[in-house]
CSV table of C-alpha atoms in Angstrom, one decimal:
chain,number,residue,atom,x,y,z
A,1,MET,CA,-0.5,33.0,-19.9
A,2,SER,CA,3.0,31.8,-20.5
A,3,GLY,CA,3.9,28.4,-21.7
A,4,PHE,CA,5.4,27.6,-18.3
A,5,SER,CA,2.1,28.2,-16.6
A,6,ASP,CA,0.2,26.0,-19.1
A,7,GLY,CA,2.7,23.2,-18.6
A,8,LYS,CA,2.5,23.5,-14.9
A,9,GLU,CA,-1.3,23.3,-15.1
A,10,LEU,CA,-1.1,20.2,-17.3
A,11,ASP,CA,1.3,18.6,-14.8
A,12,ILE,CA,-1.2,19.3,-11.9
A,13,ALA,CA,-4.1,18.0,-13.9
A,14,ARG,CA,-2.1,14.9,-14.9
A,15,ASN,CA,-1.1,14.3,-11.3
A,16,ILE,CA,-4.7,14.6,-10.1
A,17,LYS,CA,-5.8,12.2,-12.8
A,18,LEU,CA,-3.1,9.7,-11.8
A,19,ILE,CA,-4.0,10.0,-8.1
A,20,GLU,CA,-7.7,9.3,-8.9
A,21,GLU,CA,-6.7,6.3,-11.1
A,22,LEU,CA,-4.5,4.9,-8.3
A,23,LYS,CA,-7.3,5.3,-5.7
A,24,GLY,CA,-9.6,3.5,-8.0
A,25,SER,CA,-7.1,0.7,-8.6
A,26,ILE,CA,-6.6,0.3,-4.9
A,27,LEU,CA,-10.4,-0.1,-4.4
A,28,THR,CA,-10.5,-2.6,-7.3
A,29,ASP,CA,-7.6,-4.6,-5.9
A,30,ILE,CA,-9.3,-4.8,-2.5
A,31,ALA,CA,-12.5,-5.8,-4.1
A,32,ASN,CA,-10.7,-8.6,-6.1
A,33,LEU,CA,-9.1,-9.7,-2.8
A,34,TYR,CA,-12.5,-10.0,-1.2
A,35,VAL,CA,-13.8,-12.0,-4.1
A,36,HIS,CA,-10.8,-14.4,-4.1
A,37,MET,CA,-11.0,-14.9,-0.4
A,38,ALA,CA,-14.7,-15.7,-0.6
A,39,LYS,CA,-14.3,-18.3,-3.3
A,40,ALA,CA,-13.6,-21.8,-1.9
A,41,HIS,CA,-11.5,-22.7,-4.9
A,42,SER,CA,-9.3,-19.6,-5.0
A,43,GLN,CA,-5.6,-20.3,-5.4
A,44,ARG,CA,-3.1,-18.9,-3.0
A,45,GLU,CA,-1.4,-17.2,-5.9
A,46,GLU,CA,-4.5,-15.1,-6.7
A,47,ILE,CA,-4.7,-13.8,-3.1
A,48,GLU,CA,-1.0,-13.1,-3.1
A,49,ASP,CA,-1.3,-11.2,-6.4
A,50,ASP,CA,-4.2,-9.1,-5.1
A,51,ILE,CA,-2.3,-8.2,-1.9
A,52,ALA,CA,0.8,-7.4,-4.0
A,53,GLU,CA,-1.3,-5.1,-6.2
A,54,VAL,CA,-2.7,-3.3,-3.1
A,55,ILE,CA,0.8,-2.8,-1.8
A,56,ILE,CA,2.3,-1.6,-5.1
A,57,ASN,CA,-0.6,0.8,-5.8
A,58,THR,CA,-0.4,2.2,-2.3
A,59,TYR,CA,3.3,2.9,-2.6
A,60,LEU,CA,2.6,4.5,-6.0
A,61,LEU,CA,-0.1,6.6,-4.5
A,62,SER,CA,2.1,7.6,-1.6
A,63,SER,CA,4.8,8.8,-4.1
A,64,ARG,CA,2.2,10.8,-6.1
A,65,LEU,CA,1.2,12.5,-2.9
A,66,GLY,CA,4.8,13.5,-2.3
A,67,LEU,CA,5.3,11.0,0.5
A,68,ASN,CA,8.6,9.2,1.1
A,69,CYS,CA,8.4,5.4,1.0
A,70,SER,CA,11.1,5.0,3.6
A,71,ASP,CA,9.2,7.4,6.0
A,72,ILE,CA,6.1,5.3,5.6
A,73,GLU,CA,8.1,2.1,6.3
A,74,GLU,CA,9.6,3.7,9.4
A,75,LEU,CA,6.0,4.6,10.5
A,76,VAL,CA,4.9,1.0,9.8
A,77,VAL,CA,7.7,-0.3,12.1
A,78,LYS,CA,6.7,2.1,14.9
A,79,LYS,CA,3.1,1.1,14.6
A,80,LEU,CA,3.9,-2.6,14.6
A,81,LYS,CA,6.0,-2.1,17.8
A,82,ILE,CA,3.1,-0.3,19.4
A,83,ARG,CA,0.7,-3.1,18.4
A,84,LEU,CA,3.2,-5.7,19.8
A,85,LEU,CA,3.3,-3.9,23.1
A,86,LYS,CA,-0.5,-3.7,23.3
A,87,GLU,CA,-1.3,-7.2,22.1
A,88,GLY,CA,1.6,-9.0,23.7
A,89,ALA,CA,4.6,-10.9,22.6
A,90,LEU,CA,2.5,-13.9,21.8
A,91,ASP,CA,1.2,-12.3,18.6
A,92,PHE,CA,3.5,-14.1,16.1
A,93,ASP,CA,2.0,-12.4,13.0
A,94,ILE,CA,3.0,-8.9,14.2
A,95,LYS,CA,6.4,-10.1,15.3
A,96,GLU,CA,7.0,-11.8,12.0
A,97,ILE,CA,6.1,-8.7,10.0
A,98,LEU,CA,8.2,-6.5,12.3
A,99,ASP,CA,11.2,-8.8,11.9
A,100,TYR,CA,10.7,-8.5,8.1
A,101,PHE,CA,10.7,-4.7,8.1
A,102,GLU,CA,13.6,-4.4,10.5
A,103,GLY,CA,15.6,-6.9,8.4
A,104,GLN,CA,15.3,-4.8,5.2
């Protein structure tokens, strides 16, 4: 085998390892979020931190999978618009998130 082939195999193995680590991190972040939401004395900052970690690791995983973050954000906007149509204009949470994404 040539050195190029060995390097490519190492890159593939490294990428697979990173993908698995990110998947595990996302699950851990979600578990932490559940724990903090279940505790009566949890601070808002703990929950915000957990959600931020889920979002960051999801973006990192998307990138590792070869996906474009702006394409994902466009899809989020489309899905929010569909939800807004289905659930009605009175759903302020969806409208607020949609306004955030469209304002970026």
